[in-house]
XYZ file of C-alpha atoms in Angstrom:
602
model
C 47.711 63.119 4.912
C 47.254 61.317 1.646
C 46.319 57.882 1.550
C 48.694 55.576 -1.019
C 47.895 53.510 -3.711
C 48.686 50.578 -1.272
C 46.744 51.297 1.882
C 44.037 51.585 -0.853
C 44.294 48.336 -2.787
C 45.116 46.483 0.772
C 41.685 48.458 1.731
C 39.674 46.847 -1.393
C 41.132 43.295 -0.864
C 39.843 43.789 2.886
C 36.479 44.657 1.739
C 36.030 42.436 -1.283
C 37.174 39.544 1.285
C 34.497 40.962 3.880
C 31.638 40.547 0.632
C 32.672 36.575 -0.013
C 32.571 35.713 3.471
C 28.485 37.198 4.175
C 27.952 35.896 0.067
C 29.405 32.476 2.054
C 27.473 32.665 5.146
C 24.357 33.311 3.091
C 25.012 30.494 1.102
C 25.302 28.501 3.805
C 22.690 29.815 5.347
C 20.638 28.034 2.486
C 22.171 24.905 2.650
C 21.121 24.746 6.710
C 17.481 25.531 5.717
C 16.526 22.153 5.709
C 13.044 23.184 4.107
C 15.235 24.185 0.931
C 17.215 21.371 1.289
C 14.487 18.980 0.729
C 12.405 20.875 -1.630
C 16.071 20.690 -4.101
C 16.413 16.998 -3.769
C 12.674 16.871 -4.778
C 13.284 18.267 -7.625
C 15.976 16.359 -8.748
C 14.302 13.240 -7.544
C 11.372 14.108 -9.687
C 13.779 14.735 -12.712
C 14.871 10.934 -12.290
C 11.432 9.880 -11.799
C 10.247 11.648 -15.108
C 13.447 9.800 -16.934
C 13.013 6.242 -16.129
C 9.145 6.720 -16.772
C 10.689 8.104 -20.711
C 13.219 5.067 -20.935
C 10.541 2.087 -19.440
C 7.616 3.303 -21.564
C 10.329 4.146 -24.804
C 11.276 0.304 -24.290
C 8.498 -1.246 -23.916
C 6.784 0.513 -26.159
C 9.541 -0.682 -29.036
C 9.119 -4.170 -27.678
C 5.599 -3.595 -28.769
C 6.292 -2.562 -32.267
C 9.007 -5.536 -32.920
C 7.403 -8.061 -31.321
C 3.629 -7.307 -32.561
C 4.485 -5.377 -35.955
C 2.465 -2.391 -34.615
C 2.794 0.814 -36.390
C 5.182 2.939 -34.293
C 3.370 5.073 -31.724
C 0.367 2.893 -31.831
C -0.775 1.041 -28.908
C -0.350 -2.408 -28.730
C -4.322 -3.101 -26.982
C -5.620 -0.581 -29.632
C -5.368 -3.140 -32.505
C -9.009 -4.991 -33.391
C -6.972 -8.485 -33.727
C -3.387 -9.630 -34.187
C -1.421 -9.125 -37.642
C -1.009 -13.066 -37.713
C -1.953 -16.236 -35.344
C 1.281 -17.590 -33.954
C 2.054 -13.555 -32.285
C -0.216 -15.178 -29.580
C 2.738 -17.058 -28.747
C 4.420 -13.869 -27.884
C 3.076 -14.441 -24.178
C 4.270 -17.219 -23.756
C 7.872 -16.440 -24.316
C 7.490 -13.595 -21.900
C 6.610 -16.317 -19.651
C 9.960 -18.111 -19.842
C 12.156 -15.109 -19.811
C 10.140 -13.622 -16.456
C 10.466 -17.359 -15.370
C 14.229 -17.297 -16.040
C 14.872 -13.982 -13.953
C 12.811 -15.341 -11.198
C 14.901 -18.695 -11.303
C 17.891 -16.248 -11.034
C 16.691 -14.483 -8.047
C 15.879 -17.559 -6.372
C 19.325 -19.362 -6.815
C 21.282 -15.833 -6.051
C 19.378 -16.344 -3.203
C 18.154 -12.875 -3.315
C 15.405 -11.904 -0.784
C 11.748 -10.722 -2.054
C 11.840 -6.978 -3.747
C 10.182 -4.520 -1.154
C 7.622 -2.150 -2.652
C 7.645 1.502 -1.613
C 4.741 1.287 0.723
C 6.627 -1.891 2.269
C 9.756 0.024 2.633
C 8.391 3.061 3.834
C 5.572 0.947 6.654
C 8.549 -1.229 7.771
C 11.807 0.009 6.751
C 11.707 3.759 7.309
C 12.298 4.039 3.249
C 15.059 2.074 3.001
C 15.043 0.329 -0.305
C 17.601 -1.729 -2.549
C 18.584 -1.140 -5.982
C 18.920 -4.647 -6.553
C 15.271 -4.725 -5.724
C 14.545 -2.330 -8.034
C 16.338 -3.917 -10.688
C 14.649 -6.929 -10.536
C 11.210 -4.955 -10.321
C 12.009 -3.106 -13.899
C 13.044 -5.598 -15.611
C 10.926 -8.143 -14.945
C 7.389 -5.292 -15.287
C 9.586 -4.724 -18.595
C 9.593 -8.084 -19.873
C 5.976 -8.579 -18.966
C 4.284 -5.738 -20.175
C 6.675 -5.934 -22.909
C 5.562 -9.095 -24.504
C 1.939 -8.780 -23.775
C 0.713 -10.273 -20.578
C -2.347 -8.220 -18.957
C -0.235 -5.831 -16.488
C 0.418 -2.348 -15.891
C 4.138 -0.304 -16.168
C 3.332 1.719 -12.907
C 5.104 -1.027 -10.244
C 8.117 -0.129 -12.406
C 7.332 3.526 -12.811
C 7.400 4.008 -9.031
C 9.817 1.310 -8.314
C 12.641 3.046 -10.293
C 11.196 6.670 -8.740
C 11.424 5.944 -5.509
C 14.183 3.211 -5.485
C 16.558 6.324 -6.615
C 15.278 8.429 -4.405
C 15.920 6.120 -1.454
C 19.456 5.585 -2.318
C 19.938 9.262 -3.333
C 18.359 10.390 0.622
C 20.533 7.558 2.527
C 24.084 8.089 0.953
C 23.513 11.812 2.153
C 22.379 10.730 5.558
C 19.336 11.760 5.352
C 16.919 10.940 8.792
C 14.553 8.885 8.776
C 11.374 11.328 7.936
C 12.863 12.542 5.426
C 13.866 9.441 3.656
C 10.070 8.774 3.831
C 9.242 12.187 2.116
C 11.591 11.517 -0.932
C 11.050 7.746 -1.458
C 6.972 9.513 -1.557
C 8.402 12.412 -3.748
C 10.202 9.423 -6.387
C 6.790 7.056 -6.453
C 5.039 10.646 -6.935
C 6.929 11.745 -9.222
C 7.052 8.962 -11.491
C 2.540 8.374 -11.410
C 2.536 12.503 -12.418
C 5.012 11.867 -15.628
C 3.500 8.339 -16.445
C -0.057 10.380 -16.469
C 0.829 13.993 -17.228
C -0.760 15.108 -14.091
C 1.100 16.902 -11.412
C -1.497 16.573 -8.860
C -2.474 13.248 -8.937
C 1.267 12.118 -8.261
C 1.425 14.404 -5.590
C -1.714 12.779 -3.955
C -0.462 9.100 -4.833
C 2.982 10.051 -2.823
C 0.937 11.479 -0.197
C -2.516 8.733 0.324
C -0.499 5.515 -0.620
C 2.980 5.879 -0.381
C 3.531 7.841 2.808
C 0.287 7.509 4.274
C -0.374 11.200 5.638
C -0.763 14.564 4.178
C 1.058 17.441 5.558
C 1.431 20.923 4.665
C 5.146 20.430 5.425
C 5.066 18.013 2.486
C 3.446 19.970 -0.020
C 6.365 21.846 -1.415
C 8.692 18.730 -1.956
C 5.720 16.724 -3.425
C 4.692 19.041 -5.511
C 8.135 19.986 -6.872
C 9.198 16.297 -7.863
C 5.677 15.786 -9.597
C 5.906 18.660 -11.505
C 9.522 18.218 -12.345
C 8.804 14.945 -13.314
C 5.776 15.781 -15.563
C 7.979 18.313 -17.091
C 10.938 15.953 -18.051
C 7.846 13.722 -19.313
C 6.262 16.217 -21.302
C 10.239 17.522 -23.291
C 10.267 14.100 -24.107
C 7.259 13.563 -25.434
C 5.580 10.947 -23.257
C 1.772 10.477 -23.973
C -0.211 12.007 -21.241
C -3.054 10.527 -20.096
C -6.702 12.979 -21.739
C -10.118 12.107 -21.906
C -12.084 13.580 -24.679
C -15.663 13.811 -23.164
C -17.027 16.267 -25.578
C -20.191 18.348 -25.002
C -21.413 16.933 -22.006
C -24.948 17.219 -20.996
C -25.653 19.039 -17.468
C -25.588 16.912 -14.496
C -29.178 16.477 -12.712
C -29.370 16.151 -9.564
C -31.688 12.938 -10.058
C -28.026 11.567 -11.148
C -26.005 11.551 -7.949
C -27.637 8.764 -6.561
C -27.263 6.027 -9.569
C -23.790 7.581 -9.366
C -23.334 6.886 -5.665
C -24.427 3.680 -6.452
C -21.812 2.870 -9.133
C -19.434 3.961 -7.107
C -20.646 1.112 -4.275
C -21.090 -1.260 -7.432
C -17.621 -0.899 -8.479
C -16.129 -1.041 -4.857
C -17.908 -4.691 -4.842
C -16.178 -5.486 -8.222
C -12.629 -4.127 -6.572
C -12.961 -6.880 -3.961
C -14.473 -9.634 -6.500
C -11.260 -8.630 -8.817
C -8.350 -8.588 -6.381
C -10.654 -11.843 -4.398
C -9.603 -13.747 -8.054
C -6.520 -12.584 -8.857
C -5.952 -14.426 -5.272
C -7.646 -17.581 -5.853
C -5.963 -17.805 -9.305
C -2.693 -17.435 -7.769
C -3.239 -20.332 -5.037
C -4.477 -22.741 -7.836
C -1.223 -21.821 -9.918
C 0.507 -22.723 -6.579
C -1.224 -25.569 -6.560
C 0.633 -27.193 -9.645
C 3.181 -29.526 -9.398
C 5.689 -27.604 -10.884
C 8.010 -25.257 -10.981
C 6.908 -21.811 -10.124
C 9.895 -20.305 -12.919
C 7.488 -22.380 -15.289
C 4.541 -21.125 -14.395
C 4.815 -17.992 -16.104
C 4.864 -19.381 -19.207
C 1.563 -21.505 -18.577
C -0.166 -18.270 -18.118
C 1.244 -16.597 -21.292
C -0.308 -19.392 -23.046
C -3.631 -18.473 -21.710
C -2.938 -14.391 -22.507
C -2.287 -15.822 -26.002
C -5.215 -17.235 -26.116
C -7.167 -14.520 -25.089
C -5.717 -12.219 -27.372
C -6.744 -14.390 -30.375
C -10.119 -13.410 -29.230
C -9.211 -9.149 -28.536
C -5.525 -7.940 -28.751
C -7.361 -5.165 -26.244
C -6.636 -8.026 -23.019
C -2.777 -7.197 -23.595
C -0.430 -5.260 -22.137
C -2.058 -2.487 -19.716
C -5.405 -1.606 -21.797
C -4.022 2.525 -22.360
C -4.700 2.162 -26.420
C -7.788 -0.142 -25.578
C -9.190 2.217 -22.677
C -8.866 5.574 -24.718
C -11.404 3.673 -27.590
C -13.692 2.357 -25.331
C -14.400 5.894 -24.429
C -14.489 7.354 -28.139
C -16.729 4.694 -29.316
C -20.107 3.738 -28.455
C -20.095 -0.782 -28.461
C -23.105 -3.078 -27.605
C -23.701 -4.236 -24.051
C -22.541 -8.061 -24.801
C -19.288 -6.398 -26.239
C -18.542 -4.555 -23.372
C -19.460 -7.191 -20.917
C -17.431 -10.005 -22.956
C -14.533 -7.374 -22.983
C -14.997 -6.756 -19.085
C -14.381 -10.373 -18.537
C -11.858 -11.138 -20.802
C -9.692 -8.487 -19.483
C -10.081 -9.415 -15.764
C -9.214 -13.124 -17.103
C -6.015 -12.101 -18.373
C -5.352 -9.747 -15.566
C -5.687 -12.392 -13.481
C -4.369 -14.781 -15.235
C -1.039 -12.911 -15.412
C -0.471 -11.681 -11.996
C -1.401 -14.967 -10.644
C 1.021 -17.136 -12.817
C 3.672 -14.991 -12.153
C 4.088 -11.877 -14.111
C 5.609 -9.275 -12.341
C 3.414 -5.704 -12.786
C 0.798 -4.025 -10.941
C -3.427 -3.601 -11.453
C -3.541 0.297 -11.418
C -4.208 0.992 -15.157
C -6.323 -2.703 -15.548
C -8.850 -1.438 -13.126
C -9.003 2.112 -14.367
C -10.017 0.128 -18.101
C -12.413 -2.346 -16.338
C -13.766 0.659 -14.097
C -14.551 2.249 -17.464
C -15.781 -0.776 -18.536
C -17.971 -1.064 -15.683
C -19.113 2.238 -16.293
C -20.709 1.419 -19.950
C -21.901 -1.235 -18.779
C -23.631 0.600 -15.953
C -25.120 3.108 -18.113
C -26.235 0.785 -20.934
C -28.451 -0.846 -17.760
C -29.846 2.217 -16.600
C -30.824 3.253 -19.988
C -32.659 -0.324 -20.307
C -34.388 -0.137 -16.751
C -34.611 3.685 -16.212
C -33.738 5.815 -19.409
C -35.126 9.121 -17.515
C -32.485 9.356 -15.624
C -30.244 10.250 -18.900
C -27.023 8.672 -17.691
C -24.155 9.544 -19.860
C -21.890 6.601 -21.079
C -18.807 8.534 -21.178
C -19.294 10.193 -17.555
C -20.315 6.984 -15.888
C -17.261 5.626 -17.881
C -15.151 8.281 -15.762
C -16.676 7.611 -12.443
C -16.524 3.784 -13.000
C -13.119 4.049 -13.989
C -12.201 6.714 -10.726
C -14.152 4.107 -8.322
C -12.835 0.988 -9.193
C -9.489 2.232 -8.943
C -10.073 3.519 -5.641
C -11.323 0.167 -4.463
C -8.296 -1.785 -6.179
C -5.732 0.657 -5.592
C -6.728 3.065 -3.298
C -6.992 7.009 -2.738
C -9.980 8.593 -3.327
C -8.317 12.289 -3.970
C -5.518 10.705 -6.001
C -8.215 9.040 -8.699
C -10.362 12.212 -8.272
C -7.572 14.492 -9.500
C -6.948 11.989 -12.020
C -10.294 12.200 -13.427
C -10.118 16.689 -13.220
C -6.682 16.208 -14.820
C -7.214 13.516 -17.415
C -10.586 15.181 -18.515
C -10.441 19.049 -18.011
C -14.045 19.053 -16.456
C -14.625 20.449 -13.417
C -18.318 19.854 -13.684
C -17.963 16.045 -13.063
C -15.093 16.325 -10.225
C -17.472 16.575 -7.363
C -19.417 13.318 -8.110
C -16.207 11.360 -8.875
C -15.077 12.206 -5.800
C -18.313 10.807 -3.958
C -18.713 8.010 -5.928
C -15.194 7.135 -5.315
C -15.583 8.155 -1.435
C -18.404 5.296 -1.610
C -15.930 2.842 -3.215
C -13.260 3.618 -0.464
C -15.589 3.596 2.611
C -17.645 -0.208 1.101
C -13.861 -1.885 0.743
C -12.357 -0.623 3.597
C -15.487 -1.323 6.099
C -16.209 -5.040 4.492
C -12.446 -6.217 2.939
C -10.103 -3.786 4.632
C -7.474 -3.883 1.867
C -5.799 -2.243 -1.549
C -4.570 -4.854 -3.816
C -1.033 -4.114 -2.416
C -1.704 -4.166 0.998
C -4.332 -7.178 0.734
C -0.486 -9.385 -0.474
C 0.971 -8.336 2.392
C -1.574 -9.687 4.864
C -1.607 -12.595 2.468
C 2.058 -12.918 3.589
C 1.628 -12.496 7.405
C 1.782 -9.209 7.002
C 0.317 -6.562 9.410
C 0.383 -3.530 7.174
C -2.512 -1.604 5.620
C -0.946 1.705 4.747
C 2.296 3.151 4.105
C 2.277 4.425 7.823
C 5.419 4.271 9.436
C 4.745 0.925 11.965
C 8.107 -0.745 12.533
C 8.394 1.239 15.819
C 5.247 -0.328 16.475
C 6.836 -3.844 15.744
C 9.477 -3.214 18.185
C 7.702 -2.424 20.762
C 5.883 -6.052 21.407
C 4.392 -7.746 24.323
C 7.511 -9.589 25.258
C 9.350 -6.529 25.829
C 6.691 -5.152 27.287
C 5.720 -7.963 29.869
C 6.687 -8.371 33.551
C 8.272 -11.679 33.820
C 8.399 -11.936 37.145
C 4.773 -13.072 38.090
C 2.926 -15.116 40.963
C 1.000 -18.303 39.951
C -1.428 -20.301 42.000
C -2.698 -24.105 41.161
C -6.223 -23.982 39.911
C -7.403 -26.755 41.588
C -6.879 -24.741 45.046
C -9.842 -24.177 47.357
C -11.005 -21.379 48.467
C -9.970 -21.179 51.498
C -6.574 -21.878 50.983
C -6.613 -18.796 48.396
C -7.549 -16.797 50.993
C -4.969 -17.751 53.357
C -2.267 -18.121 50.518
C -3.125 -14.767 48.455
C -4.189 -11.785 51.107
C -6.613 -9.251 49.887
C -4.771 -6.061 49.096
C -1.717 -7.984 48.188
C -2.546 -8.159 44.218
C -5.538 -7.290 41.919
C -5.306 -10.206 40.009
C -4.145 -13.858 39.704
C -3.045 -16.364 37.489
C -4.298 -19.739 37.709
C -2.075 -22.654 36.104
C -1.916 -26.285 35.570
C 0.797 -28.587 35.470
C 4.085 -27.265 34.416
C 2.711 -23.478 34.450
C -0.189 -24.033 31.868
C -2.348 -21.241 31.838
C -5.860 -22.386 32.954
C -7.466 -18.260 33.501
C -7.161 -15.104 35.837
C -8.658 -14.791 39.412
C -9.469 -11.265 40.638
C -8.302 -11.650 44.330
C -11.417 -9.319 45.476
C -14.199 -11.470 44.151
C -12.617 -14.769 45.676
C -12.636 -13.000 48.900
C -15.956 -11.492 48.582
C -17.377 -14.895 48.919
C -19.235 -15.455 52.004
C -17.219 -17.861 54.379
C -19.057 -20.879 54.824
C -18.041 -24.247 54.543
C -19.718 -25.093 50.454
C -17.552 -21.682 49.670
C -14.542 -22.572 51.287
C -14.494 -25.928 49.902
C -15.083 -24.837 46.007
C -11.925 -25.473 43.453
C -11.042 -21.102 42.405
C -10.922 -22.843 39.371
C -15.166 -21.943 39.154
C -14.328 -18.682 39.378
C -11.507 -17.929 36.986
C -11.953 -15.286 33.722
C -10.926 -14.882 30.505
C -9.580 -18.450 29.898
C -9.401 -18.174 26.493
C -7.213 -14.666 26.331
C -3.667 -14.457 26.208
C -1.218 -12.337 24.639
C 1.802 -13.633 22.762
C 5.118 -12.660 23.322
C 5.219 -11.084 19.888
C 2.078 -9.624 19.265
C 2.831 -5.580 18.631
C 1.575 -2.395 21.400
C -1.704 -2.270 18.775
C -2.968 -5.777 18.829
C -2.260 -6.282 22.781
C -4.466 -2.393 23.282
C -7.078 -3.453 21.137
C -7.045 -6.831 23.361
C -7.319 -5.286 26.385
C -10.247 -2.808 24.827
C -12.026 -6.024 23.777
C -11.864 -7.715 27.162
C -11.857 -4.829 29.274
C -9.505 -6.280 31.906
C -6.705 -4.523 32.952
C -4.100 -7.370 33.370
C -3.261 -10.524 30.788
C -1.188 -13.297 31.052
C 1.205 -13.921 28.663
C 1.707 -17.007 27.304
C 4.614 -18.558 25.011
C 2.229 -19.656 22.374
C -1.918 -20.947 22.231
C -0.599 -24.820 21.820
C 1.391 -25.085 24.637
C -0.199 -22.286 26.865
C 2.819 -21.826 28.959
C 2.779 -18.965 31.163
C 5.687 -16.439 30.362
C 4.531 -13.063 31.850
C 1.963 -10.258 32.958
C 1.309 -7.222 31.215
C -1.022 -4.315 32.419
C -2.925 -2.204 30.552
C -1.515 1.191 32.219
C 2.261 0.192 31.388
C 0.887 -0.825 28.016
C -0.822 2.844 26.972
C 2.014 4.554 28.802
C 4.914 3.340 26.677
C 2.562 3.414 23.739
C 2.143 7.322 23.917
C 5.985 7.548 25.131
C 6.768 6.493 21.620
C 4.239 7.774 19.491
C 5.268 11.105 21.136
C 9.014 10.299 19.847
C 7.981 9.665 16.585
C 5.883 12.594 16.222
C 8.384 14.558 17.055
C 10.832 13.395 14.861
C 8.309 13.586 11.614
C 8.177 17.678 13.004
C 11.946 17.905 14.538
C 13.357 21.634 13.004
C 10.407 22.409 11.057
């Protein structure tokens, strides 16, 4: 029987509709592979990142040329003195504007910009655009007429701003929100410095806090997309022309290890100043949207002595290392740029210390080689590769991550020779500031603030879960001015483990364990003696707020197993009882949730 022309085309239509509906099932397929998901939004996140690195540095960098008559595609800090006098008012103008957008925020009544690491410690990457705004343009204006701060708070501002608001209009969870806001800060370090790897490694030590293997493909793709949109349009990367080095010695490791603990102690001195130039700022008796302006003044100043103090120091840094100054020139340069650094974040600039303490690391560097050569020339310490590992260690101290500034220094340089002692050197830094200080320059303002955070580890479920949620409110109290043997008959042995002893209208005087009160041998000078000798730990409490870490590391320091609970150390009222066991159980009840949401369908 002969098949028609009909049965056939009905036939084709059959299978060619059998074809779209696997091609669709394999597409969406794809789109459920969450893996692939995230790795495409990385991209595209790192594609923004790259773009508002080109248009900040493009603008700022023409602010430079109008405002300083610099030849265009010069660098501003490059220049051996200004074109003419009164461009050291330039500053000071910068001032007023950054004091006019701050006067703005204030009367909009708009809250304080959170930072990635803020957002992604507190917020689970939540971040505003308004915030960002006000970040950009305000880094813009500063950088942009000369006061002593870096682009990168903008750079990673804008990156990860977008990618917040790119993962929450798509619902993204939680985790992931994290990952991209990392993938957008990433993202925009790798296209401000040409180097893929050390974004990735800023996203993954400082702006989510933890590396994962999970991570790597997303971080990697938005830091080399970034660096690639970068690179097309022509953004300076970030080399180091070291030369012919001579070999490294193994007598050289240790003055090296000992730079690197040198320039940790200079991290804390620096971002110690920058503090106590910001409270005496405070201290003036006027307004802080003027205050800005005072501080350009002082920039202005100091550029009339070296146009290298403005700006972030990349033209200044790049012929530090090509040229070979005197020791007083390098140490008057040191100072002068920490002077205007400081000057400028603590009067009010808005912009970071990343690239100033990569310059005075380098500085640091000269000047600890030009030392060594004085007091022990045998040793044959290079300028330009202590430059390197004073510049790598100082950062880490300042801004932290020793594998981010160690990939820095392999990418920026090309040498893989020196990458093994930058990375100890810089391990030194890291392990001298955070076992005497405890802080990065970012992290060191939030504690400034009240702040509990000191990485960009996800903590808010910490927050949440505080004593007063924790406590049992429903306690028994005895007057500490009861005998004995009135204890004895009015608290049972058995009946509890522990006591607390108040005063008046429930003040908390200490704890009585109930065993040792009955322990006492029954005689008539025991029986008769106030419990109030034998009370412990009357100076420990826990506040109703205090979060699951401080109350643990409370109970570790005092080693008993019940605390009262009081409404606040003034007052000393007694509000509760909390227990070490319920304490550690609900704190591994919700680490466990949050682990498994970080690794939920991967």
């Amino acid at each position: 029987m002969a098949i028609g022309p009909v049965v056939l085309l009905e036939t084709d239509k059959i299978i060619n509709a059998g074809k779209l509906r696997l091609r669709l099932l394999a597409l969406l397929r794809i789109l459920n592979a969450r893996g692939i998901v995230i790795v495409l939004l990385a991209c595209m996140v790192g594609v923004l990142s790259g773009a508002v690195v080109v248009l900040i540095s493009w603008i700022v960098n023409r602010l430079h040329t109008l405002l300083y008559a610099i030849p265009p595609g010069a660098r501003l800090s490059e220049m051996f003195s200004l074109s003419r006098p009164e461009m050291a008012f330039i500053p000071i103008v910068g001032g007023v504007l950054v004091g006019l957008t701050a006067l703005y925020v204030k009367r909009r009544k708009l809250r304080r910009p959170i930072d990635p690491i803020e957002a992604n410690a507190l917020y689970g990457g939540r971040m505003s655009i308004t915030d960002t705004l006000v970040v950009v343009l305000q880094t813009i204006l500063s950088s942009g007429f000369g006061a002593s701060v870096g682009l990168e708070a903008a750079y990673t501002q804008a990156g990860s701003g977008l990618a917040s608001k790119i993962a929450c209009s798509i619902g993204l969870r939680r985790s992931d929100i994290r990952l991209l806001v990392g993938c957008g800060a990433g993202g925009a370090i790798a296209a401000a410095f040409g180097a893929p790897l050390t974004g990735a490694f800023y996203g993954f030590e400082l702006i989510i806090g933890v590396y994962s293997v999970a991570n790597v493909a997303p971080m990697m793709a938005a830091a080399v997309s970034a660096s690639l949109v970068a690179g097309y349009f022509g953004v300076t990367s970030f080399p180091i022309e070291l030369g012919e080095l001579p070999p490294m010695l193994a007598g050289q490791y240790l003055p090296f290890l000992l730079l690197g603990l040198i320039a940790g102690g200079l991290s804390i001195a620096i971002m110690q100043l920058v503090t106590l130039v910001e409270r005496l700022f405070a201290k003036l008796a006027i307004s802080s949207a003027l205050r800005p302006a005072i501080g350009g003044c002082l920039v202005g100043l100091l550029a009339l002595m070296t146009p290298q103090v403005l700006s972030s120091g990349h033209g200044a840094l790049h012929r530090e290392l090509a040229m070979n100054y005197g020791l007083y020139v390098i140490v008057e340069l040191f100072f002068l740029k920490l002077l205007a650094s400081a000057v400028s974040i603590g009067s009010g600039f808005r912009g970071g210390l990343f690239f100033a303490s990569l310059f005075l690391g380098a500085l640091a560097g000269k000047i600890f080689a030009e030392v060594m050569a004085i007091i022990s020339p045998e040793t044959g310490i290079d300028p330009v590769v202590a430059a390197v590992i004073g510049m790598t260690s100082l950062a880490v101290g300042v801004v932290g991550g020793p594998l981010t500034m160690t990939f820095l220094a392999l990418e920026s340089t090309g040498d893989l020779t020196i990458t093994g002692v930058v990375l100890a050197a810089s391990i030194m830094s890291a392990i001298l500031v955070r076992e005497t200080f405890g802080y990065s320059f970012s992290t060191w303002r939030f504690h400034l603030r009240g702040e509990t955070i000191r990485s960009a580890h996800d903590i808010s479920w910490m927050r949440d879960l505080s004593v007063g949620r924790m406590m049992r409110e429903n306690i028994r109290t005895i007057p500490c001015y009861m005998t004995v043997a009135q204890f004895r008959e009015e608290v049972p042995l058995g009946s509890v483990q522990r006591i607390i002893a108040v005063e008046g209208d429930k003040k908390y005087v200490g704890m009585l364990i109930v065993a040792e009160v009955h322990a006492l041998r029954p005689d008539p000078s025991n029986d008769e003696r106030p419990v109030s000798e034998l009370i412990k730990y009357r100076d420990i409490m826990l506040l109703p707020t205090m979060n699951v870490k401080v109350a643990a590391e409370m109970f570790a320091k005092t080693g008993s197993e019940e605390l009262a609970v009081v409404d606040d150390y003034n007052s000393r009222k007694v509000c509760g009882l909390l227990t070490e066991g319920y304490l550690l159980r609900r704190y591994a009840e919700e680490l466990d949730k949050v682990r498994k949401d970080i690794a939920g369908e991967r």
